[in-house]
Amino acid sequence: MVFSIRMRAAQGGAHEKGGRHISGAERLVGEDALSRTAGEMVERALHHSKGRADFIRITMEEVDPASTKEIEPPAIREYEGKTMEETREKGLAVLAAHGVNRTAAEKALQALLSLDVSMRGAMAVSAETGERMDSLGDRGIRVTRMGFRDKAEAARVLVSHGYEGMHIREALVLAGKVLSCEDVLGELCISDDPEYTTGYVSYRDESGIPVYCRLEPLKPAGCALGGRVFFLKDGADPEKVRAYLEETTVFVRTPALSQTAEITDRTKERKSDLLTGLAAEAESLRHSSVYRKVTDTVQHDAAHARVGGEDCLMLTTNNYLGLAHRKDMEEAAAEAVRQYGTGSGGSRLLSGSFPLFTELEKALAALKETESALVFNTGYMTNLGTVSALIGPKDHVFSDSLNHASIIDGCRLSRGHIHVYPHNDLTALSEMLEDLPDEGRRLIITDGVFSMDGDIADLPGLLRLAEKYDCLLAVDDAHATGIIGNGRGTAHYFGVSSPRLLQIGTLSKAVGSEGGFVCASETIITLLRNRARSFIFSTALTPPDIGAALAGVRLIASGKAPVRKLQDNISFLAGKLAEAGIDVPGKTKDGKVIEDFLPTPIFPIVLGSDERTLAAAEQLRERQILLSAIRPPTVPKGESRLRLTVTADHSFGELAYLADTLKEVIGNLS
Ligand code: WAQ
Ligand code: MG
């Protein structure tokens, strides 16, 4: 037996009581799919981009098989305009070419665009005059009782032609049913989903075949106004149209997209624009202040490099301890090559896990005092794989607003609910946690040392919240491992540990090699080994990477790495910058070193505009000082900065020279 299941959701109470419409849906399903479908509809109402519904009504009704009808789906056409205006014009022209009076179509479009609340259904207008014909107000005609005959097959065919997502599926069915009504000449539809800018017009072509013409973009992104217009033949009875569209059950056959010539048209149309479009984009980047390029650089150690034929003092490496250019590290890498070759040849789970991996993971777990550890190929892949493995669509992740891009991307990939809390603001975070419904897993994630600001997360405070609200807590120690907490990172710096804590880090910065890692409980590591796709589907790092990483971790753990020297350089530079009158958040202010200054090697000198920052970097470059000009999107607009990183390889003399030169250059800026 087939059931019609309908959902209507609103915010601020029921629609009748003045609630704002959030979402509506209708499907025809077998009895076995009733409860699952109801569940999906509830989810959709609770997590809608227009807001969370607090009123949800679900109706289920068995359909009389004798009163059902089966129809062909419309053929799909595509039109992508360069501007919204152009696309709207195209939609009007297409309607006008197929029986709708041009002025009537324009009038209907204007009527849609001047609604102050979206309608729940469609308005019926005369295809001759554009005058509204029904008297159903905001409600309009609600097309219901329709679905694909074989929903899974229809979805498969659509997806295989690049048509993904539910919008087009639902719209094709609706448009098909509407065109199956004799009295309707065509339809115009704009989505009310603020993020969905594609709409369509539908009509019958010269041979009477129903056509669904997608129009992109039909409205500006972020606009929550949408609606539908049905164009009725002259003399049609709107009540008869309504009764048919609301009461007759219609099944739509599976689209046979391979047979429509229109698809080929789309491909042709797109190709001709593609290459010119890309070239124009690249060209405009080249002239912009956020243009990025790569330069050949030969590093001698962490402080000295030859760049473009010139010897420079370098303050722009994350090789904080200088381990990447040490003889003993190079020898460890070479020895690993001699024993295991130059490449791993496979994923860790297949053939790629040579024995140095086990030793390295043991050494990392010991360094961080956790049960277990897992190595990934890069820090970026570590965050991507870890967040997406632990968090799914029903879960919640709480992410500091200044977290690294790899964390942001991991959150997006997880498809969980993302809650961004203001930087290091534990009050705001606890309010967010307090407001959360009880279901789903929660993960709080933060940089340990923030990469662009050099400040440190309040890990003890975060851990208290994680415990109170039953969350996992992940700290990314990319810029903390080998540096703070005697080289053991943020957790050690604060003296905290917990089975709910994940300590993420990289092997590519202070450790002097390449890769990333997670140190955590055996349980978490087992989950990551089995679920983290960036781990599973990457060829393992190479023997020299791991040989060097193991040597680096051992140097740090044994106290033989120059962690102390790095700390001395950090406080020396802070003193010199204070003398030079250069403010560095968290380190110096008004010619003084801040009491309890942050012991991190990252010195952000915020200059404001991209232009000032680039000019300063350029002048420093002329004086053979190399540091990075950090601009949006890496940092917020208006907070462009020189980011200098001090390492253990710098001498006091060089740092003093740096402070003097900075003072002079900043003094010269307008
Ligand atoms: N019957 C009549 N009108 C409806 C119905 C219905 N069952 N459902 C929605 N509407 C009206 C209502 O006024 C909404 O405000 C408006 O349509 C837009 O509804 O190929 O998402 O559900 O990718 O936002 C077009 C797909 C998506 C384009 C349309 O409509 C594509 C969409 P939404
Ligand atoms: Mg919608």
XYZ file of C-alpha atoms and ligand atoms in Angstrom:
704
model
C 0.000 0.000 0.000
C 1.110 3.496 -0.736
C 0.873 6.297 1.778
C 0.991 10.008 1.271
C 3.135 11.523 4.011
C 3.225 15.273 4.474
C 5.204 17.539 6.770
C 4.755 21.200 7.564
C 7.046 23.050 9.927
C 7.063 26.553 11.332
C 8.885 28.663 13.879
C 7.075 30.577 16.610
C 4.147 28.152 16.724
C 1.753 26.770 14.134
C 1.231 28.608 10.820
C -2.365 29.405 11.763
C -1.157 31.006 14.979
C 1.255 33.277 13.172
C 4.309 31.032 13.115
C 6.838 31.628 10.340
C 6.884 28.904 7.689
C 10.154 26.935 7.739
C 9.711 23.936 5.535
C 7.163 21.686 3.894
C 7.556 18.327 2.215
C 5.390 15.594 0.795
C 6.194 12.112 -0.364
C 4.487 8.941 -1.502
C 6.044 5.930 0.185
C 5.342 2.298 0.962
C 4.274 1.298 4.441
C 7.747 -0.006 5.260
C 9.281 3.423 4.645
C 6.762 5.447 6.658
C 8.613 5.812 9.925
C 11.994 6.393 8.321
C 10.518 9.079 6.092
C 8.832 10.749 9.059
C 12.184 10.758 10.849
C 13.924 12.345 7.877
C 11.279 15.031 7.632
C 11.630 15.884 11.300
C 15.412 16.158 10.890
C 14.944 18.493 7.959
C 12.601 20.722 9.955
C 14.955 20.838 12.933
C 18.074 21.629 10.936
C 16.752 23.947 8.249
C 18.850 26.800 6.933
C 15.868 29.106 7.566
C 15.995 28.262 11.279
C 14.955 25.549 13.668
C 11.259 24.654 13.517
C 9.371 24.498 16.794
C 6.119 23.385 15.202
C 6.053 20.269 13.041
C 2.923 18.630 11.710
C 3.098 15.279 9.969
C 0.122 13.775 8.161
C 0.024 10.242 6.809
C -2.778 8.990 4.627
C -3.244 5.823 2.605
C -3.725 6.444 -1.114
C -6.499 4.814 -3.122
C -4.712 2.909 -5.919
C -7.684 3.350 -8.253
C -7.280 7.123 -8.294
C -3.588 7.247 -9.254
C -2.078 8.382 -12.516
C 1.353 7.830 -14.067
C 3.155 10.489 -16.119
C 6.419 11.106 -17.980
C 8.987 13.374 -16.287
C 9.791 16.677 -17.993
C 12.935 16.892 -20.134
C 15.646 18.954 -18.460
C 17.246 22.023 -20.013
C 19.833 24.280 -18.436
C 20.548 27.925 -18.652
C 23.387 29.553 -16.761
C 23.438 33.311 -17.109
C 26.362 35.566 -16.266
C 24.121 37.720 -14.117
C 20.839 37.305 -12.313
C 19.231 39.867 -14.620
C 20.290 37.949 -17.698
C 18.923 34.701 -16.265
C 15.584 36.259 -15.363
C 15.320 37.699 -18.852
C 15.972 34.261 -20.300
C 13.250 32.724 -18.116
C 10.730 35.317 -19.259
C 11.703 34.874 -22.912
C 11.357 31.093 -22.686
C 7.887 31.406 -21.156
C 6.876 33.985 -23.760
C 7.961 31.625 -26.532
C 5.679 28.929 -25.163
C 2.260 30.423 -24.732
C 2.590 32.779 -21.780
C 2.070 36.429 -22.583
C 5.347 38.282 -22.066
C 3.766 41.065 -20.005
C 1.899 38.506 -17.893
C 5.160 36.677 -17.174
C 6.878 39.927 -16.161
C 4.011 40.866 -13.924
C 4.058 37.465 -12.220
C 7.809 37.671 -11.628
C 7.385 41.122 -10.089
C 4.568 39.819 -7.891
C 6.821 37.005 -6.635
C 9.695 39.375 -5.946
C 7.559 41.849 -4.063
C 6.131 39.364 -1.553
C 7.193 40.243 1.970
C 6.771 36.662 3.196
C 7.254 33.594 1.053
C 4.054 31.846 0.107
C 3.559 28.277 1.195
C 2.127 27.249 -2.143
C 1.830 28.714 -5.603
C -0.252 31.526 -7.015
C -2.368 30.779 -10.054
C -2.280 33.633 -12.555
C -3.775 34.180 -15.974
C -1.278 33.429 -18.763
C -2.967 36.231 -20.725
C -3.020 39.074 -18.207
C -0.836 37.978 -15.284
C -3.742 38.705 -12.891
C -3.995 36.408 -9.909
C -6.855 33.939 -10.345
C -7.033 31.959 -7.102
C -8.099 33.516 -3.842
C -5.968 31.414 -1.548
C -3.763 34.232 -0.188
C -0.428 33.272 1.363
C -1.330 29.638 1.237
C -1.753 29.354 -2.521
C -2.137 26.029 -4.268
C -0.164 23.278 -2.514
C 0.750 20.534 -4.939
C 0.769 17.253 -3.040
C 0.383 13.519 -3.587
C 3.175 12.963 -6.045
C 6.454 11.117 -6.270
C 8.749 9.217 -8.559
C 7.438 5.733 -9.337
C 10.892 4.399 -8.490
C 12.546 6.962 -6.290
C 15.912 5.223 -5.927
C 16.252 4.646 -9.652
C 15.267 8.221 -10.457
C 17.850 9.502 -7.984
C 20.498 7.257 -9.486
C 19.840 8.459 -13.033
C 19.808 12.095 -11.947
C 22.995 11.813 -9.924
C 24.763 10.018 -12.753
C 24.062 13.098 -14.873
C 25.410 15.438 -12.259
C 22.041 16.387 -10.752
C 22.546 15.873 -7.042
C 20.529 16.808 -4.002
C 16.857 16.811 -3.192
C 15.958 20.211 -4.646
C 15.912 19.130 -8.251
C 14.294 15.761 -7.491
C 11.383 17.286 -5.662
C 11.069 20.102 -8.186
C 11.041 17.745 -11.185
C 8.216 15.753 -9.681
C 6.229 18.849 -8.816
C 6.796 20.501 -12.195
C 5.866 17.229 -13.910
C 2.585 17.028 -12.068
C 1.770 20.680 -12.672
C 2.361 20.318 -16.437
C 0.209 17.203 -16.449
C -2.715 19.494 -15.686
C -4.268 20.515 -18.970
C -5.218 23.982 -17.819
C -1.653 24.955 -16.911
C 0.591 26.461 -19.621
C 3.727 26.879 -17.560
C 5.338 27.575 -14.245
C 7.955 29.855 -12.728
C 9.749 28.816 -9.544
C 12.231 30.522 -7.234
C 13.488 28.548 -4.233
C 12.953 30.024 -0.795
C 16.116 28.314 0.431
C 18.571 31.195 1.044
C 21.491 29.142 -0.223
C 19.781 27.864 -3.357
C 19.939 30.302 -6.227
C 18.810 27.918 -8.979
C 15.172 28.088 -10.068
C 13.267 27.022 -13.157
C 10.526 27.696 -15.639
C 8.495 24.894 -17.150
C 6.346 24.694 -20.281
C 5.306 22.342 -23.075
C 7.469 22.511 -26.187
C 6.285 22.574 -29.808
C 5.489 18.859 -29.811
C 3.752 19.017 -26.433
C 6.653 17.497 -24.451
C 6.924 18.921 -20.930
C 10.206 20.791 -20.393
C 11.890 21.827 -17.149
C 14.367 24.624 -17.809
C 16.769 25.259 -14.918
C 17.864 28.827 -14.463
C 20.991 29.779 -12.567
C 21.239 32.228 -10.828
C 17.675 33.379 -10.443
C 18.133 35.207 -7.149
C 20.954 36.529 -4.967
C 22.504 34.124 -2.443
C 21.244 34.674 1.101
C 17.760 35.739 0.012
C 15.033 33.728 1.714
C 12.203 34.860 -0.547
C 10.859 32.386 -3.017
C 7.670 31.263 -4.597
C 5.906 29.633 -7.484
C 3.549 30.873 -10.161
C 1.311 28.628 -12.276
C 0.204 30.196 -15.557
C -3.373 29.164 -16.323
C -5.069 29.074 -19.717
C -7.644 31.674 -20.455
C -10.962 30.697 -18.922
C -9.525 27.926 -16.725
C -11.193 27.301 -13.358
C -8.572 27.818 -10.620
C -10.580 25.676 -8.216
C -10.490 22.728 -10.639
C -6.739 23.172 -11.043
C -6.290 23.271 -7.273
C -8.386 20.141 -6.752
C -6.392 18.211 -9.343
C -2.993 19.340 -8.026
C -3.869 18.736 -4.387
C -5.948 15.573 -4.599
C -5.000 13.347 -7.521
C -2.086 11.020 -6.833
C 0.531 11.164 -9.573
C 3.568 8.951 -10.068
C 6.382 10.191 -12.277
C 8.378 7.702 -14.331
C 12.165 7.583 -14.171
C 13.782 10.313 -16.296
C 15.653 9.033 -19.356
C 18.212 11.781 -19.457
C 20.561 10.157 -21.954
C 17.935 10.748 -24.642
C 17.625 14.490 -24.240
C 19.621 16.612 -26.618
C 19.596 19.441 -24.094
C 22.248 17.858 -21.908
C 24.746 17.990 -24.769
C 23.870 21.630 -25.314
C 24.715 22.408 -21.752
C 28.142 20.787 -22.042
C 28.921 22.781 -25.165
C 27.760 26.052 -23.720
C 29.829 25.565 -20.589
C 33.070 24.616 -22.324
C 33.301 27.718 -24.430
C 33.169 29.942 -21.325
C 35.321 27.847 -19.055
C 38.850 28.584 -20.258
C 38.362 32.310 -20.784
C 36.694 32.535 -17.379
C 39.611 30.823 -15.662
C 42.185 32.950 -17.486
C 40.373 36.140 -16.450
C 40.266 34.973 -12.838
C 43.987 34.142 -12.768
C 44.806 37.476 -14.403
C 42.816 39.481 -11.875
C 44.531 37.595 -9.024
C 47.909 38.527 -10.432
C 47.043 42.198 -10.001
C 45.494 41.921 -6.557
C 47.117 42.477 -3.171
C 46.351 38.901 -2.102
C 48.301 37.357 -4.984
C 50.445 34.428 -3.877
C 53.464 32.905 -5.562
C 56.249 30.472 -4.751
C 59.973 31.328 -4.809
C 62.980 28.988 -4.955
C 64.580 29.024 -1.532
C 67.692 27.206 -0.351
C 67.737 27.014 3.433
C 71.100 26.560 5.132
C 69.576 26.282 8.600
C 66.490 27.691 10.298
C 67.869 31.243 10.258
C 69.717 31.564 6.949
C 68.638 30.980 3.374
C 69.571 31.882 -0.174
C 66.534 33.351 -1.899
C 66.660 34.433 -5.532
C 70.484 34.491 -5.430
C 70.705 36.529 -2.198
C 71.631 35.494 1.325
C 68.859 36.374 3.736
C 68.124 36.309 7.417
C 65.042 34.151 7.638
C 62.217 34.695 10.120
C 59.582 32.758 8.367
C 60.140 29.079 8.987
C 58.295 26.719 11.313
C 61.473 24.670 11.670
C 61.619 26.152 15.178
C 64.404 24.015 16.596
C 66.503 23.925 13.454
C 66.224 20.143 13.390
C 65.567 20.019 9.623
C 69.191 20.849 8.791
C 71.151 18.899 11.370
C 73.729 16.273 10.473
C 72.310 13.676 12.911
C 68.813 14.122 11.468
C 70.107 13.846 7.893
C 71.971 10.699 8.873
C 68.786 9.186 10.406
C 66.917 9.894 7.164
C 69.717 8.407 5.057
C 69.889 5.314 7.245
C 66.121 4.809 6.833
C 66.553 4.996 3.051
C 69.333 2.419 3.157
C 67.171 0.047 5.223
C 63.715 0.555 3.715
C 64.140 2.338 0.379
C 62.921 5.693 -0.849
C 59.193 5.070 -1.003
C 56.636 3.185 1.064
C 54.715 1.920 -1.947
C 51.324 1.653 -0.281
C 48.837 2.705 2.337
C 49.709 1.880 5.950
C 46.860 -0.639 5.965
C 48.285 -2.491 2.978
C 52.019 -2.774 2.432
C 53.330 0.644 3.470
C 53.832 0.263 7.224
C 57.583 -0.312 7.617
C 58.709 -0.889 11.257
C 59.905 2.684 11.882
C 56.226 3.710 12.018
C 55.647 1.567 15.099
C 58.711 3.010 16.795
C 57.664 6.540 15.921
C 54.117 6.084 17.208
C 55.477 4.634 20.464
C 57.863 7.567 20.826
C 55.048 10.070 20.189
C 52.711 8.420 22.705
C 55.523 8.514 25.262
C 56.293 12.189 24.533
C 52.633 13.136 25.012
C 51.977 10.588 27.774
C 49.046 8.928 26.034
C 48.125 5.285 25.417
C 48.548 5.410 21.694
C 49.371 7.473 18.612
C 48.726 7.504 14.884
C 50.814 9.176 12.174
C 49.218 10.897 9.156
C 50.916 12.283 6.051
C 50.515 15.982 6.820
C 49.109 18.152 9.566
C 46.330 19.205 7.197
C 45.340 15.600 6.568
C 45.474 14.872 10.285
C 42.807 17.438 11.058
C 40.746 16.571 8.016
C 40.769 12.864 8.840
C 40.357 13.181 12.590
C 37.392 15.539 12.710
C 35.556 13.782 9.901
C 36.144 10.356 11.463
C 34.777 11.291 14.892
C 31.926 13.605 13.911
C 28.989 12.793 11.626
C 25.879 14.598 10.401
C 24.047 14.243 13.719
C 26.986 15.443 15.813
C 28.290 18.797 16.928
C 31.721 20.335 16.672
C 32.744 23.488 18.534
C 35.606 25.254 16.848
C 37.591 28.355 17.906
C 37.128 31.209 15.431
C 40.878 31.451 14.864
C 41.484 27.764 14.249
C 43.678 26.721 11.370
C 42.122 26.160 7.923
C 42.692 22.408 8.163
C 40.396 22.275 11.197
C 37.761 24.345 9.424
C 37.939 22.027 6.420
C 37.755 18.947 8.680
C 34.595 20.337 10.282
C 33.021 20.958 6.887
C 33.925 17.503 5.649
C 32.372 15.888 8.723
C 28.961 17.341 7.772
C 28.279 17.794 11.481
C 26.725 20.883 13.010
C 29.510 23.444 13.258
C 29.481 25.932 16.119
C 32.231 28.530 15.890
C 32.941 30.190 19.225
C 34.707 33.554 19.554
C 38.447 33.179 19.980
C 39.323 31.673 23.363
C 35.943 32.842 24.766
C 34.980 30.122 27.229
C 31.904 31.963 28.448
C 30.472 32.064 24.944
C 31.413 28.433 24.433
C 29.730 27.285 27.619
C 26.544 29.134 26.616
C 26.582 27.328 23.279
C 27.061 23.986 25.021
C 24.317 24.764 27.508
C 21.847 25.428 24.669
C 22.529 22.181 22.871
C 19.937 19.416 22.577
C 20.979 16.174 24.210
C 21.594 14.005 21.174
C 24.746 13.522 19.108
C 28.449 13.504 19.916
C 30.311 16.695 20.673
C 33.876 17.663 19.940
C 35.598 20.862 21.023
C 38.623 21.642 18.896
C 41.257 24.335 19.250
C 44.748 25.255 18.172
C 47.128 24.887 21.156
C 49.322 27.765 20.020
C 47.448 29.870 17.457
C 49.419 29.982 14.246
C 48.883 33.611 13.263
C 48.683 35.180 16.734
C 51.047 33.092 18.842
C 48.683 32.987 21.829
C 47.816 29.848 23.773
C 44.415 28.188 24.227
C 43.022 27.927 27.762
C 43.257 24.156 27.761
C 42.395 23.589 31.458
C 39.235 25.685 31.047
C 38.299 23.869 27.851
C 38.834 20.523 29.526
C 36.509 21.506 32.385
C 33.812 22.349 29.829
C 34.467 19.136 27.933
C 33.947 17.175 31.122
C 30.866 19.094 32.196
C 29.158 18.743 28.819
C 30.483 15.313 27.857
C 32.598 16.378 24.887
C 35.795 15.192 23.311
C 38.516 17.843 23.285
C 41.148 18.074 20.572
C 44.119 20.411 20.788
C 46.222 20.995 17.693
C 49.819 21.404 18.829
C 51.269 22.145 15.399
C 53.031 25.196 16.871
C 53.402 23.838 20.415
C 55.138 20.490 20.059
C 58.892 20.936 20.562
C 58.253 24.412 21.932
C 56.131 24.878 25.054
C 55.736 22.490 27.980
C 59.383 21.493 27.764
C 58.790 20.546 24.151
C 55.872 18.269 25.010
C 53.122 20.691 24.022
C 50.102 22.474 25.441
C 48.724 19.714 27.688
C 52.083 19.336 29.365
C 52.502 23.111 29.622
C 49.302 23.264 31.695
C 49.802 19.855 33.339
C 46.469 18.402 32.184
C 45.538 14.993 30.814
C 42.289 13.153 30.161
C 40.952 10.148 28.239
C 38.742 12.582 26.345
C 41.738 14.622 25.142
C 43.265 14.253 21.668
C 46.683 15.833 21.173
C 47.187 16.557 17.507
C 50.510 17.737 16.128
C 52.835 17.894 13.174
C 56.169 16.291 12.409
C 56.928 19.007 9.872
C 57.552 21.977 12.128
C 59.733 21.744 15.256
C 60.262 18.000 14.656
C 61.993 18.829 11.380
C 60.467 16.288 9.011
C 57.035 15.799 7.441
C 53.695 14.465 8.632
C 51.131 14.864 11.359
C 49.931 12.784 14.279
C 47.266 12.228 16.898
C 48.107 11.050 20.429
C 45.110 9.778 22.394
C 43.517 6.806 24.090
C 43.695 3.388 22.479
C 39.949 3.646 21.732
C 40.253 6.892 19.797
C 43.293 5.728 17.881
C 41.535 2.487 16.913
C 38.600 4.504 15.573
C 40.906 6.784 13.607
C 42.888 3.891 12.150
C 39.609 2.430 10.880
C 37.687 5.548 9.925
C 39.999 8.411 9.024
C 39.878 8.485 5.246
C 42.948 10.685 4.816
C 44.874 7.986 6.703
C 43.322 4.980 4.980
C 43.524 6.250 1.421
C 46.985 7.828 1.410
C 50.200 6.097 0.534
C 52.283 6.053 3.705
C 55.043 8.615 4.211
C 58.494 7.617 2.970
C 61.275 5.995 5.046
C 63.420 9.168 5.179
C 60.414 11.164 6.450
C 59.819 8.708 9.249
C 63.516 8.093 10.001
C 64.019 11.833 10.492
C 60.773 12.262 12.435
C 61.743 9.502 14.848
C 65.157 11.076 15.392
C 63.526 14.474 15.949
C 60.997 13.199 18.481
C 63.762 11.385 20.346
C 65.886 14.545 20.461
C 62.975 16.484 21.943
C 62.001 13.756 24.426
C 65.559 13.277 25.651
C 66.150 17.000 26.206
C 68.893 17.087 23.539
C 66.975 19.376 21.189
C 67.622 23.122 21.677
C 64.239 23.816 23.322
C 65.933 25.948 26.000
C 67.855 27.966 23.415
C 64.608 28.630 21.556
C 62.994 29.916 24.755
C 66.006 32.183 25.395
C 65.699 33.587 21.880
C 61.977 34.227 22.359
C 62.536 36.275 25.502
C 65.562 38.057 24.039
C 63.595 39.121 20.946
C 60.630 40.199 23.076
C 63.025 42.438 25.051
C 64.559 43.957 21.915
C 61.173 44.641 20.295
C 59.967 46.293 23.501
C 63.047 48.551 23.456
C 62.290 49.373 19.813
C 58.741 50.326 20.804
C 57.128 47.630 18.674
C 53.942 46.153 20.148
C 53.424 42.446 19.769
C 50.135 41.137 21.213
C 50.832 38.903 24.190
C 54.519 39.706 24.245
C 55.269 43.438 24.348
C 53.344 46.654 24.930
C 54.379 50.299 25.343
C 58.083 49.543 25.372
C 57.798 46.782 27.978
C 57.853 43.038 27.874
C 54.464 41.874 29.125
C 54.634 40.133 32.476
C 53.899 36.421 31.912
C 54.528 37.013 28.212
C 53.607 34.161 25.902
C 56.549 31.790 25.419
C 55.733 31.043 21.782
C 58.017 31.762 18.812
C 55.296 33.487 16.780
C 55.466 37.300 16.806
C 52.518 38.924 15.014
C 53.181 42.549 14.152
C 49.776 43.785 13.043
C 50.000 46.620 10.494
C 46.382 46.703 9.258
C 46.075 47.031 5.510
C 47.426 44.625 2.902
C 49.337 47.497 1.301
C 51.171 48.601 4.471
C 52.032 45.028 5.269
C 53.317 44.285 1.786
C 55.335 47.519 1.733
C 56.985 46.652 5.065
C 57.775 43.108 3.935
C 59.202 44.490 0.711
C 61.494 46.979 2.510
C 62.683 44.276 4.882
C 63.359 42.038 1.913
C 65.560 44.792 0.439
C 67.547 44.627 3.693
C 67.856 40.832 3.313
C 65.304 40.058 6.006
C 62.740 37.486 5.017
C 59.465 37.209 6.859
C 55.886 36.648 5.815
C 53.218 39.199 5.023
C 50.048 37.483 6.179
C 46.858 38.674 4.503
C 43.242 37.609 4.215
C 41.857 34.983 4.075
C 44.518 33.654 6.456
C 43.706 36.499 8.878
C 40.623 38.770 9.026
C 40.444 41.785 6.710
C 42.156 44.842 8.231
C 44.421 42.693 10.389
C 47.153 41.990 7.876
C 50.443 41.515 9.608
C 54.091 40.661 9.508
C 54.412 37.301 11.126
C 57.875 36.553 12.311
C 58.947 33.294 13.798
C 62.102 33.067 15.831
C 64.050 29.809 15.910
C 66.810 28.218 17.966
C 69.262 28.897 15.132
C 69.109 32.705 15.413
C 71.921 34.476 17.247
C 71.256 37.303 19.711
C 73.166 39.613 17.348
C 70.819 38.806 14.482
C 67.746 39.317 16.631
C 69.010 42.705 17.819
C 69.659 43.724 14.184
C 66.166 42.548 13.289
C 64.553 44.679 16.004
C 66.493 47.795 14.881
C 65.630 47.280 11.221
C 61.952 46.699 11.989
C 61.828 49.928 13.952
C 63.293 51.837 11.023
C 61.016 50.248 8.410
C 57.806 50.656 10.402
C 58.804 54.266 11.103
C 59.037 54.863 7.324
C 55.529 53.570 6.600
C 52.780 56.031 5.838
N 3.112 23.305 -4.021
C 3.101 24.559 -4.491
N 4.033 25.434 -4.226
C 5.035 25.070 -3.462
C 5.140 23.768 -2.915
C 4.101 22.871 -3.232
N 4.090 21.637 -2.785
N 6.255 23.696 -2.183
C 6.834 24.895 -2.264
N 6.096 25.733 -3.010
C 6.342 27.137 -3.335
C 6.373 27.994 -2.096
O 5.838 29.252 -2.400
C 7.838 28.127 -1.806
O 8.117 29.345 -1.198
C 8.421 28.078 -3.192
O 7.578 27.229 -3.937
C 9.790 27.561 -3.219
O 9.808 26.285 -2.597
O 16.622 22.115 -10.749
O 13.524 24.433 -3.518
O 10.804 24.244 -1.710
O 17.943 22.540 -9.062
O 12.159 26.389 -1.807
C 14.172 24.421 -7.741
C 15.135 23.379 -8.197
C 14.073 24.273 -6.250
C 15.987 23.880 -9.286
C 12.777 24.813 -5.805
O 11.466 25.231 -3.924
C 16.917 22.767 -9.721
C 12.645 24.795 -4.308
P 11.119 25.504 -2.411
Mg 12.421 25.483 0.378
